[in-house]
C-alpha cells in the first residue's frame, strides 16, 4: 500500500511537470489564436481593428503572460475538471475530445492486444528455432516493418485499394452504418474497417516487440538455470514456459507504459491519412491554429494514459519478479 | 571388483565455431563404479565439464555429441544413453531420477523468479508423483537434511536471498530428491569460499554414505581430489591420459602430465622462498591439436621421433590402472607376455 501511495504521488508530480512544459512549449511560437484568426480574416478581405483584437484576447483569456494563462488553464482543470474552450471548434474541449477519445483508445487497445499476441508468438518461435527458415523470415519482415514509416504503409494501402477496389478505405464505418445504433451489422462493418489502421499503426510495434522478445529469450536460453532444470528432468515445454520465458517476460511488461503513447503518436499521421475519427488529426489541427487549450488538453490526456500505463507495468513487474518486490527487504 | 554403473567409451563431443569444428572431448574412456567416487581432474578447457554434460545429453548448440557410447547399468537392462530418442522415457528418468547433477554456479543454476522450494517441489513431483502437500513436507525435510537451517521458513526463500553456499545446498537437495544412484558434481565448490567449500564436500560425502550413491566429481583442485576420490581420471585436451586409484595417483603418478600437476601444488612450509614449479607453455588450442601425443610440446620427458609422431598407446598396468604414454610401452608388453 505504501508502494501504491508513493507511486501515485510520483505520478501526480510527473503530470504537473508535464503540464507546465507542454503549455509553455505550445505557447512558444510567436502569436496566438487571435493572430491566426486575424490572418484568416485578412485572407477573406476583412480587417480587424486593434480594439476588436484586444476584445477577442480578453474574451479568450489570452491577455496576460504565459504563466497567468497557464494558471488560468490549470486551476480550472484541477478545481472544476474544466479543460477550457476550444477556440477553433467553439465548443468546450471536453466535448471535442470526448467524442474522439473512445475511438482512439479503442483502436489503440485492440491494436495493442493484437500486437502483443503476434509479437509474442513470433518472438518465441524465432528464439526457440533460432537460425531456422522461419526465424530468418520473421527477422527480415520485422526489420522491414520497423524501418517503414507508418504513413508510407498507409499510403501503400490507399494506393492498392484505389487501384483494385476503386475506393479509399477511410474512417471507421461505412456511411450507411455511421449513424446507426450499435448492432451486429455495425460491429461487423467496424471490424471490416478496423484492420487497416490496425496494420498501419501496429506493424512497427509488432516488429519492435518481436526483436525484444527474441533477443531476451535467446539470452535467457543460454543461462545455467536452463541446463540445470533440464538436468533434473523438467520436460521441455514446461521448462520453456516456466523458466526462460518468465524471465524474458520482464522487459516485455515494462514496455506497457510506452507502447500506448507510441501507438497514439502513430495515430496522428495515420489518422490524418485514413480519415479516422480519432484524436490524432484534431491534435495536429489544434497545434497548427494555436488552439492551445485543446492541444494542451489532448497532450495531457496522452500523458495521463502513459503514466497510468507505466504504473500498471510497475505493478505487474513487482507481481512477476520477486527481485523487484522484495528488493529493498534484502 | 565392484560393478560398473556408468561406462563412457570413445566419447567425442565437438563445438562448431567460426574457425572450424573444435573437438572438446576427443575419445574419452571412463567408468564410474556403483557407490564409489570418481574424480575427473584437469586444467580449464580440458573437456571435463563437457564430458559430464554429454552423459545427460545437456550439450547445447553449437556443440554436438559426435560418437561414442554412454552405457547406464543402473536400470534393469544396460542401455546406451546416446542412442536414445529425445522423447524416450528412459532419458527422462535418467535426468534427475537415476542421475542428479549439481553445477559450478549455484546461484545462477536456480531460477531467480521462483523460490527454492518451488523448484525443489517441482522436481519432487516430476520424479515421485507426490501431491503438492506431501512434496512440500518432503522438500522441507530435504532442505533440513542438506543443512539449511530453519528449512520450514527458507523453503519459500528466493535464490537471491540466500548465500552461494546455501544455494548449492538447495541444488544438492534438488539433485538428491529422487535418491539417484549417481551424483554428477561439476566443480560444485569452485565459486564458493574455502570454509563453505569444506562444508559442502563434507555434506556430499555424508549423503553419499547414507544413500550408497556413486559420485562423479569434476574439479581442477587436487586437494579436493585427495579428500574425495576413490578413483581418479586425469584429463588433458579432451582425453583421459591417466586412470588410477587415488592412492596410486598421489604415491606413484605415471603420466608426465600427472606428475607435473602434482609438482605444481604448493605445500605449506616446503615451498617457502622458492618458485613453484609450473608446467611450461599453455594448453594448445584444440583446433590445432599437436601431432602425436598432445602433451609432448610441454612434456619434459618427451622422446623426439616418437612422441611428436605417433599417438601414445593406452598402457594397462597391474591392478587395472592405465596411462596413455610411450614411457610404459615396454612394461605393458611385459605384462601381457
XYZ file of C-alpha atoms in Angstrom:
667
model
C 0.000 0.000 0.000
C 2.849 2.316 0.836
C 4.263 1.421 -2.562
C 0.954 2.379 -4.166
C 0.788 5.725 -2.368
C 4.337 6.631 -3.316
C 3.742 5.727 -6.945
C 0.540 7.748 -7.159
C 2.326 10.745 -5.662
C 5.138 10.464 -8.235
C 2.505 10.124 -10.908
C 0.822 13.387 -9.891
C 4.158 15.197 -9.728
C 5.086 13.909 -13.187
C 1.789 15.095 -14.641
C 2.214 18.533 -13.097
C 5.679 18.885 -14.617
C 4.441 17.669 -17.993
C 1.529 20.113 -17.982
C 3.801 23.086 -17.385
C 6.340 22.096 -20.022
C 3.640 21.273 -22.565
C 1.842 24.550 -22.055
C 4.967 26.634 -22.323
C 6.098 24.842 -25.470
C 2.703 25.269 -27.100
C 2.831 28.984 -26.297
C 6.370 29.384 -27.614
C 5.632 30.129 -31.288
C 5.060 33.871 -31.828
C 1.445 34.949 -31.915
C -1.608 33.241 -30.526
C -5.007 32.083 -31.684
C -6.177 35.658 -32.301
C -3.166 36.274 -34.560
C -4.137 33.195 -36.520
C -7.738 34.429 -36.627
C -6.623 37.849 -37.868
C -4.667 36.210 -40.649
C -7.687 34.144 -41.637
C -9.932 37.208 -41.757
C -7.292 39.089 -43.762
C -7.396 36.356 -46.396
C -11.158 36.846 -46.595
C -10.619 40.589 -47.001
C -11.824 41.673 -43.529
C -9.543 43.677 -41.278
C -9.935 43.584 -37.519
C -9.440 46.863 -35.646
C -6.962 46.844 -32.741
C -9.911 47.316 -30.438
C -11.584 44.178 -31.733
C -8.329 42.261 -31.377
C -7.919 43.331 -27.764
C -11.514 42.412 -27.094
C -11.040 38.954 -28.561
C -7.883 38.450 -26.479
C -9.745 39.368 -23.315
C -12.591 37.035 -24.200
C -10.327 34.060 -24.725
C -8.179 34.815 -21.660
C -5.164 35.495 -23.862
C -4.234 38.813 -22.233
C -1.566 38.467 -19.589
C 1.664 36.465 -19.838
C 2.172 32.749 -20.393
C 2.194 31.870 -16.712
C -1.022 33.689 -15.981
C -2.580 31.800 -18.889
C -1.167 28.548 -17.615
C -2.517 29.183 -14.155
C -5.933 30.018 -15.595
C -5.993 26.740 -17.553
C -4.520 24.501 -14.885
C -6.564 25.793 -11.952
C -9.737 25.283 -13.973
C -8.754 21.662 -14.641
C -7.905 20.908 -11.029
C -10.752 22.846 -9.402
C -13.598 22.228 -11.814
C -12.381 19.422 -14.098
C -12.866 22.044 -16.838
C -10.455 21.686 -19.737
C -11.345 25.104 -21.153
C -12.798 26.137 -24.510
C -11.537 25.177 -27.908
C -11.207 28.402 -29.920
C -11.331 26.649 -33.212
C -14.332 24.447 -32.589
C -16.139 26.995 -30.415
C -17.020 24.153 -28.040
C -15.724 23.036 -24.653
C -12.529 20.998 -25.084
C -14.148 18.194 -23.125
C -16.771 17.715 -25.832
C -14.271 17.857 -28.665
C -12.004 15.286 -27.033
C -14.749 13.147 -25.539
C -16.266 12.413 -28.926
C -12.993 11.032 -30.211
C -11.311 9.607 -27.138
C -13.353 6.403 -27.316
C -12.343 5.659 -30.902
C -8.709 6.480 -30.164
C -8.430 4.316 -27.079
C -10.438 1.566 -28.767
C -8.195 1.392 -31.809
C -5.079 1.669 -29.638
C -6.093 -1.056 -27.203
C -7.204 -3.510 -29.880
C -4.011 -2.819 -31.801
C -2.038 -3.311 -28.600
C -3.592 -6.693 -27.882
C -3.127 -7.908 -31.451
C 0.441 -6.545 -31.437
C 1.264 -8.467 -28.284
C -0.266 -11.747 -29.313
C 1.500 -11.665 -32.673
C 4.840 -10.431 -31.345
C 4.805 -12.919 -28.519
C 4.093 -15.925 -30.700
C 6.550 -14.958 -33.441
C 9.251 -13.858 -30.980
C 9.169 -17.131 -29.062
C 9.163 -19.174 -32.249
C 12.111 -17.170 -33.606
C 14.169 -17.685 -30.447
C 13.444 -21.366 -29.945
C 14.046 -22.157 -33.619
C 16.975 -19.797 -33.973
C 18.547 -19.804 -37.457
C 15.662 -21.737 -38.972
C 13.988 -20.509 -42.159
C 11.020 -19.301 -40.120
C 13.342 -17.295 -37.871
C 15.048 -15.638 -40.836
C 11.680 -14.829 -42.411
C 10.334 -13.336 -39.176
C 13.514 -11.335 -38.603
C 13.510 -9.966 -42.168
C 9.836 -8.992 -42.096
C 10.451 -7.492 -38.664
C 13.281 -5.339 -39.986
C 11.147 -4.093 -42.866
C 8.248 -3.356 -40.549
C 10.482 -1.458 -38.167
C 12.088 0.580 -40.926
C 8.928 1.530 -42.837
C 7.218 4.692 -41.564
C 3.526 4.336 -40.699
C 2.323 6.926 -43.172
C 4.076 5.098 -46.004
C 2.247 1.887 -45.142
C -0.997 3.874 -45.047
C -0.268 5.402 -48.458
C 0.533 1.968 -49.883
C -2.803 0.705 -48.588
C -4.646 3.621 -50.162
C -2.824 3.114 -53.453
C -3.738 -0.555 -53.700
C -7.283 -0.096 -52.540
C -7.889 2.638 -55.112
C -6.327 0.663 -57.942
C -8.086 -2.611 -57.007
C -11.399 -1.593 -55.497
C -11.695 1.973 -56.757
C -12.346 3.403 -53.312
C -10.343 4.822 -50.450
C -10.642 2.994 -47.143
C -11.324 5.853 -44.807
C -12.981 6.281 -41.449
C -14.111 3.549 -39.148
C -17.534 2.845 -40.604
C -19.374 2.846 -43.894
C -21.694 5.828 -44.455
C -24.851 3.745 -44.110
C -23.827 2.451 -40.672
C -22.164 5.529 -39.158
C -25.249 6.986 -37.538
C -26.930 3.681 -36.836
C -27.155 2.468 -33.270
C -24.980 -0.459 -32.211
C -25.908 -3.845 -33.592
C -24.195 -6.816 -35.193
C -24.173 -5.234 -38.637
C -22.401 -2.147 -37.373
C -19.921 -4.244 -35.423
C -19.020 -6.309 -38.490
C -18.723 -3.134 -40.518
C -16.429 -1.686 -37.854
C -14.237 -4.779 -37.849
C -14.109 -4.593 -41.643
C -12.656 -1.097 -41.368
C -10.554 -1.601 -38.276
C -7.957 -3.960 -39.660
C -6.397 -1.327 -41.905
C -5.485 1.208 -39.201
C -4.525 -1.744 -37.026
C -1.960 -2.993 -39.512
C -0.724 0.507 -40.250
C -0.308 1.520 -36.616
C 0.699 -1.886 -35.271
C 3.356 -3.028 -37.753
C 6.230 -1.108 -36.209
C 5.162 -2.195 -32.734
C 5.000 -5.869 -33.694
C 8.367 -5.665 -35.397
C 9.965 -3.951 -32.412
C 8.491 -6.345 -29.880
C 9.469 -9.431 -31.872
C 13.054 -8.273 -31.619
C 12.739 -7.581 -27.892
C 11.226 -10.991 -27.134
C 13.555 -12.902 -29.409
C 16.726 -11.320 -28.034
C 15.652 -11.635 -24.408
C 14.664 -15.227 -24.789
C 17.884 -16.076 -26.639
C 19.827 -14.556 -23.749
C 17.854 -16.486 -21.172
C 18.010 -19.814 -23.025
C 21.783 -19.828 -22.511
C 21.619 -19.368 -18.747
C 22.861 -22.091 -16.380
C 19.438 -22.454 -14.769
C 18.047 -23.776 -18.074
C 20.681 -26.514 -18.229
C 20.194 -27.255 -14.541
C 16.421 -27.566 -14.918
C 16.871 -29.842 -17.938
C 19.348 -31.944 -15.955
C 16.754 -32.525 -13.256
C 14.267 -33.764 -15.809
C 11.882 -30.830 -16.264
C 10.049 -31.592 -19.549
C 10.927 -29.237 -22.426
C 7.570 -27.474 -22.828
C 7.230 -26.769 -19.135
C 10.905 -25.815 -18.973
C 10.446 -23.131 -21.646
C 7.251 -21.742 -20.115
C 8.290 -21.739 -16.508
C 11.942 -20.793 -16.726
C 13.410 -18.616 -19.512
C 10.066 -17.300 -20.710
C 9.182 -15.941 -17.304
C 12.423 -14.005 -17.143
C 12.107 -12.830 -20.739
C 8.645 -11.514 -19.919
C 10.035 -8.706 -17.735
C 11.239 -6.329 -20.445
C 8.040 -7.073 -22.307
C 5.925 -5.986 -19.368
C 7.966 -2.847 -18.830
C 7.057 -1.745 -22.374
C 3.363 -1.445 -21.480
C 3.956 2.146 -20.392
C 5.480 3.415 -23.578
C 3.755 1.241 -26.149
C 0.479 3.137 -25.662
C 1.832 6.617 -26.436
C 3.772 5.216 -29.395
C 0.509 3.862 -30.773
C -1.241 7.173 -30.136
C 1.524 9.117 -31.848
C 1.358 6.687 -34.753
C -2.291 7.619 -34.931
C -1.559 11.320 -35.583
C -0.287 10.862 -39.117
C -2.176 7.676 -39.868
C -5.455 9.114 -38.642
C -4.907 12.108 -40.922
C -4.300 9.964 -43.981
C -7.027 7.415 -43.322
C -9.537 9.989 -42.060
C -10.105 8.300 -38.717
C -12.346 9.936 -36.096
C -9.532 9.837 -33.561
C -7.555 12.381 -31.526
C -4.544 12.447 -33.841
C -5.925 14.699 -36.605
C -7.524 17.044 -34.048
C -4.210 17.446 -32.217
C -2.466 18.312 -35.469
C -5.130 20.887 -36.328
C -5.047 22.409 -32.854
C -1.273 22.808 -32.979
C -1.480 24.494 -36.384
C -4.128 27.032 -35.370
C -2.597 27.587 -31.919
C -5.758 26.378 -30.244
C -3.694 25.954 -27.129
C -6.253 24.746 -24.609
C -7.315 21.963 -26.954
C -3.755 20.951 -27.856
C -2.613 21.121 -24.241
C -5.552 19.061 -23.054
C -5.007 16.338 -25.658
C -1.359 16.067 -24.723
C -2.352 15.942 -21.057
C -4.729 13.066 -21.778
C -1.969 11.200 -23.626
C 0.425 11.833 -20.734
C -2.143 10.558 -18.263
C -2.560 7.350 -20.264
C 1.223 6.928 -20.433
C 1.707 7.490 -16.730
C -1.096 5.074 -15.878
C 0.422 2.526 -18.281
C 3.762 2.885 -16.526
C 2.071 2.428 -13.158
C 0.375 -0.752 -14.384
C 3.647 -2.125 -15.715
C 5.382 -1.325 -12.405
C 2.753 -3.302 -10.539
C 2.896 -6.221 -12.951
C 6.684 -6.293 -12.686
C 6.503 -6.326 -8.896
C 3.997 -9.157 -9.056
C 6.054 -11.158 -11.573
C 9.528 -10.609 -10.215
C 10.320 -11.170 -6.540
C 13.630 -9.355 -7.012
C 11.682 -6.143 -7.591
C 9.032 -6.918 -4.991
C 11.488 -7.871 -2.252
C 14.435 -5.826 -3.455
C 14.512 -3.433 -0.516
C 13.984 -6.114 2.123
C 17.191 -7.858 1.281
C 35.950 -55.500 -8.094
C 32.653 -53.701 -7.789
C 30.221 -53.446 -10.660
C 30.265 -50.596 -13.181
C 27.369 -48.147 -13.002
C 28.247 -45.919 -15.917
C 30.637 -46.620 -18.758
C 31.759 -43.943 -21.190
C 33.511 -45.224 -24.264
C 35.026 -43.420 -27.239
C 33.090 -40.230 -26.490
C 33.633 -37.414 -28.989
C 31.905 -34.075 -28.397
C 32.703 -31.060 -30.531
C 31.674 -27.437 -30.972
C 31.036 -25.799 -34.310
C 32.779 -22.429 -34.280
C 33.567 -19.906 -36.988
C 37.130 -21.211 -37.008
C 36.067 -24.796 -37.527
C 34.975 -27.803 -35.546
C 36.627 -27.882 -32.121
C 36.861 -31.279 -30.507
C 36.345 -30.569 -26.808
C 36.088 -34.239 -25.903
C 38.209 -36.486 -28.058
C 37.714 -40.137 -27.261
C 37.127 -40.273 -23.515
C 37.033 -43.659 -21.766
C 35.685 -43.648 -18.215
C 33.932 -45.966 -15.797
C 32.051 -44.957 -12.670
C 31.567 -47.783 -10.209
C 28.477 -48.129 -8.059
C 28.851 -46.412 -4.701
C 32.346 -45.066 -5.481
C 33.671 -41.600 -6.155
C 35.413 -40.859 -9.414
C 37.257 -37.569 -9.597
C 37.854 -36.127 -13.038
C 40.695 -33.652 -12.825
C 42.413 -31.403 -15.340
C 43.089 -27.829 -16.365
C 40.420 -25.433 -17.612
C 39.318 -26.346 -21.098
C 40.391 -29.982 -20.966
C 36.835 -31.213 -21.538
C 35.840 -32.257 -18.007
C 32.571 -30.355 -17.917
C 31.649 -31.217 -21.485
C 32.180 -34.895 -20.667
C 29.849 -34.573 -17.680
C 27.226 -32.764 -19.714
C 27.448 -35.305 -22.511
C 26.328 -38.030 -20.095
C 22.896 -36.434 -19.656
C 22.935 -35.060 -23.215
C 22.986 -31.480 -21.980
C 25.445 -30.220 -24.596
C 23.883 -27.133 -26.185
C 24.246 -25.951 -29.729
C 26.669 -25.244 -31.342
C 28.020 -28.285 -29.504
C 27.179 -31.812 -30.561
C 27.979 -35.325 -29.434
C 29.508 -36.978 -32.491
C 30.237 -40.544 -31.484
C 30.823 -42.915 -28.610
C 28.634 -44.686 -26.104
C 27.478 -43.846 -22.589
C 26.192 -47.065 -21.071
C 23.998 -46.885 -17.999
C 23.965 -50.030 -15.887
C 21.658 -48.676 -13.194
C 18.441 -49.832 -14.819
C 17.041 -53.312 -15.336
C 18.989 -53.646 -18.540
C 22.046 -51.652 -19.571
C 21.368 -49.167 -22.372
C 23.287 -46.592 -24.375
C 22.152 -43.106 -23.363
C 23.426 -41.512 -26.569
C 21.322 -43.706 -28.848
C 18.059 -42.977 -27.028
C 15.345 -40.980 -28.717
C 14.821 -37.454 -27.298
C 11.401 -38.460 -26.021
C 12.482 -41.824 -24.601
C 11.128 -42.200 -21.055
C 14.465 -43.712 -20.036
C 16.183 -40.399 -20.845
C 13.571 -38.534 -18.815
C 14.119 -40.937 -15.928
C 17.880 -40.667 -16.233
C 17.740 -36.898 -15.795
C 17.088 -36.238 -12.147
C 15.849 -39.681 -11.200
C 18.804 -42.001 -11.881
C 21.400 -39.240 -12.051
C 21.411 -35.988 -10.108
C 23.624 -33.134 -11.175
C 24.964 -30.024 -9.466
C 26.807 -27.170 -11.084
C 29.575 -24.661 -10.709
C 27.498 -21.531 -10.102
C 24.757 -22.492 -7.673
C 23.021 -19.104 -7.666
C 22.870 -18.924 -11.464
C 21.675 -22.522 -11.690
C 18.470 -21.667 -9.865
C 15.745 -19.581 -11.479
C 15.746 -16.253 -9.608
C 11.994 -15.768 -10.047
C 10.844 -18.870 -8.181
C 11.550 -19.862 -4.614
C 13.978 -22.719 -3.975
C 11.050 -24.632 -2.501
C 9.008 -24.254 -5.689
C 11.883 -25.593 -7.777
C 12.526 -28.464 -5.378
C 8.828 -29.356 -5.167
C 8.598 -29.306 -8.958
C 11.450 -31.826 -9.224
C 9.949 -33.988 -6.465
C 6.587 -34.079 -8.187
C 8.114 -34.926 -11.562
C 10.096 -37.854 -10.182
C 7.997 -39.208 -7.332
C 4.470 -38.223 -8.339
C 3.795 -36.864 -4.840
C 0.898 -34.472 -4.348
C 1.630 -30.852 -3.503
C 1.313 -31.212 0.236
C 3.484 -34.310 0.549
C 6.066 -32.780 -1.786
C 6.256 -29.649 0.326
C 6.719 -31.645 3.521
C 9.424 -33.698 1.825
C 11.057 -30.510 0.492
C 11.358 -29.084 3.994
C 12.794 -32.395 5.179
C 15.351 -32.470 2.323
C 16.423 -28.877 2.909
C 16.979 -29.758 6.567
C 18.945 -32.812 5.506
C 21.357 -30.764 3.377
C 21.959 -28.483 6.341
C 19.827 -25.442 5.569
C 18.857 -24.061 8.967
C 15.255 -23.038 9.550
C 14.167 -25.025 6.490
C 10.497 -24.513 7.301
C 10.896 -20.810 6.520
C 13.703 -20.980 3.943
C 11.670 -23.213 1.679
C 9.931 -20.045 0.472
C 13.152 -18.055 0.071
C 14.269 -16.908 -3.355
C 17.773 -17.770 -4.572
C 18.893 -14.126 -4.406
C 18.063 -14.071 -0.704
C 20.495 -16.918 0.027
C 24.293 -17.138 0.030
C 26.161 -19.166 -2.584
C 26.746 -21.982 -0.117
C 23.053 -22.122 0.788
C 22.112 -22.124 -2.906
C 24.472 -25.040 -3.514
C 22.852 -26.905 -0.606
C 19.466 -26.253 -2.204
C 20.832 -27.534 -5.540
C 22.084 -30.665 -3.778
C 18.650 -31.168 -2.226
C 17.081 -30.916 -5.700
C 19.668 -33.262 -7.219
C 19.102 -35.846 -4.497
C 15.317 -35.569 -4.299
C 14.728 -38.822 -6.180
C 17.658 -40.621 -4.475
C 19.729 -41.068 -7.632
C 22.325 -43.809 -7.988
C 24.848 -41.279 -9.321
C 25.549 -37.667 -8.480
C 27.476 -35.681 -11.063
C 29.124 -32.700 -9.398
C 30.560 -30.247 -11.928
C 33.040 -28.148 -9.927
C 30.423 -27.585 -7.224
C 32.728 -25.687 -4.892
C 34.718 -23.534 -7.320
C 32.562 -20.448 -6.801
C 32.450 -20.816 -3.013
C 34.865 -19.636 -0.346
C 37.156 -22.135 1.325
C 35.227 -22.823 4.534
C 31.957 -23.195 2.649
C 33.761 -25.481 0.212
C 34.846 -27.781 3.028
C 31.306 -27.959 4.407
C 29.802 -28.755 1.015
C 32.385 -31.511 0.465
C 31.554 -32.990 3.892
C 27.884 -32.848 3.036
C 28.357 -34.651 -0.278
C 30.418 -37.359 1.454
C 27.812 -37.831 4.199
C 24.966 -38.068 1.734
C 26.954 -40.482 -0.406
C 27.451 -42.848 2.520
C 23.824 -42.503 3.509
C 22.307 -43.137 0.073
C 25.025 -45.562 -1.195
C 25.380 -43.396 -4.225
C 28.202 -43.054 -6.717
C 29.699 -39.609 -7.298
C 31.406 -38.272 -10.387
C 33.261 -35.243 -9.130
C 34.714 -32.795 -11.595
C 37.380 -30.474 -10.280
C 40.687 -28.821 -11.033
C 41.629 -28.841 -7.364
C 43.966 -31.674 -6.387
C 43.263 -31.012 -2.705
C 39.612 -31.827 -3.348
C 40.686 -34.949 -5.244
C 42.750 -36.184 -2.300
C 39.820 -35.623 0.027
C 37.004 -37.056 -2.063
C 38.213 -39.598 -4.607
C 38.302 -43.383 -4.744
C 39.301 -43.330 -8.390
C 40.941 -40.537 -10.358
C 40.830 -39.765 -14.068
C 43.293 -37.144 -15.289
C 42.180 -35.361 -18.441
C 44.262 -33.401 -20.895
C 42.920 -31.783 -24.057
C 39.792 -33.891 -24.331
C 41.332 -37.224 -23.387
C 41.795 -39.260 -20.240
C 45.573 -39.603 -20.000
C 45.707 -41.493 -16.717
C 43.284 -43.525 -14.627
C 44.136 -44.971 -11.239
C 43.059 -45.215 -7.639
C 43.603 -42.123 -5.559
C 46.471 -43.711 -3.580
C 48.274 -44.742 -6.759
C 47.906 -41.315 -8.342
C 49.374 -39.447 -5.394
C 52.036 -42.038 -4.458
C 53.144 -43.098 -7.913
C 51.899 -40.927 -10.798
C 52.731 -42.474 -14.167
C 51.850 -39.947 -16.839
C 54.267 -36.992 -17.100
C 51.260 -34.628 -17.064
C 50.004 -36.057 -13.767
C 53.500 -35.778 -12.320
C 53.740 -32.163 -13.426
C 50.313 -31.366 -11.968
C 51.306 -32.831 -8.597
C 54.614 -30.955 -8.606
C 52.783 -27.670 -9.127
C 50.722 -27.999 -5.943
C 52.199 -25.754 -3.234
C 52.999 -27.458 0.064
C 52.914 -25.392 3.225
C 56.467 -24.986 4.574
C 58.279 -26.816 1.798
C 57.891 -24.191 -0.885
C 58.803 -21.157 1.147
C 61.266 -18.928 -0.648
C 61.417 -20.825 -3.911
C 59.483 -20.691 -7.128
C 56.574 -23.074 -7.507
C 57.252 -25.487 -10.365
C 54.874 -24.878 -13.254
C 54.118 -26.717 -16.457
C 55.824 -24.834 -19.294
C 53.637 -23.418 -22.044
C 49.845 -23.397 -22.171
C 47.175 -25.857 -23.199
C 47.206 -25.891 -27.013
C 44.153 -24.753 -28.948
C 42.144 -27.922 -29.637
C 41.701 -26.646 -33.202
C 45.395 -27.222 -33.742
C 45.996 -30.352 -31.734
C 49.709 -31.257 -31.793
C 50.598 -34.320 -33.827
C 51.353 -37.427 -31.820
C 50.864 -37.086 -28.078
C 49.033 -33.812 -27.468
C 51.109 -33.186 -24.333
C 54.532 -33.614 -25.968
C 55.307 -29.901 -26.578
C 55.071 -29.294 -22.812
C 56.451 -32.647 -21.657
C 59.878 -32.804 -20.028
C 60.189 -36.494 -20.792
C 59.136 -36.382 -24.438
C 61.089 -38.622 -26.779
C 61.857 -36.920 -30.088
C 60.817 -39.005 -33.070
C 58.171 -40.893 -31.124
C 56.002 -38.596 -29.041
C 55.715 -35.977 -31.792
C 54.742 -38.519 -34.428
C 52.642 -41.360 -33.035
C 49.553 -41.390 -30.894
C 50.599 -42.709 -27.473
C 49.378 -46.227 -26.618
C 46.942 -46.920 -23.790
C 49.094 -48.824 -21.289
C 47.334 -51.070 -18.775
C 49.246 -51.764 -15.569
C 48.772 -54.408 -12.898
C 45.619 -53.724 -10.914
C 43.910 -52.136 -13.889
C 45.307 -48.604 -13.774
C 46.067 -47.060 -17.154
C 48.149 -44.288 -18.706
C 48.431 -43.017 -22.263
C 52.187 -42.708 -22.603
C 55.015 -44.314 -24.542
C 57.235 -44.386 -21.439
C 55.488 -47.519 -20.204
C 55.013 -49.194 -23.532
C 57.558 -51.960 -22.752
C 56.050 -52.615 -19.378
C 52.684 -53.207 -20.879
C 54.177 -55.654 -23.385
C 55.947 -57.338 -20.496
C 52.721 -57.564 -18.541
C 50.969 -59.207 -21.381
C 53.750 -61.709 -22.002
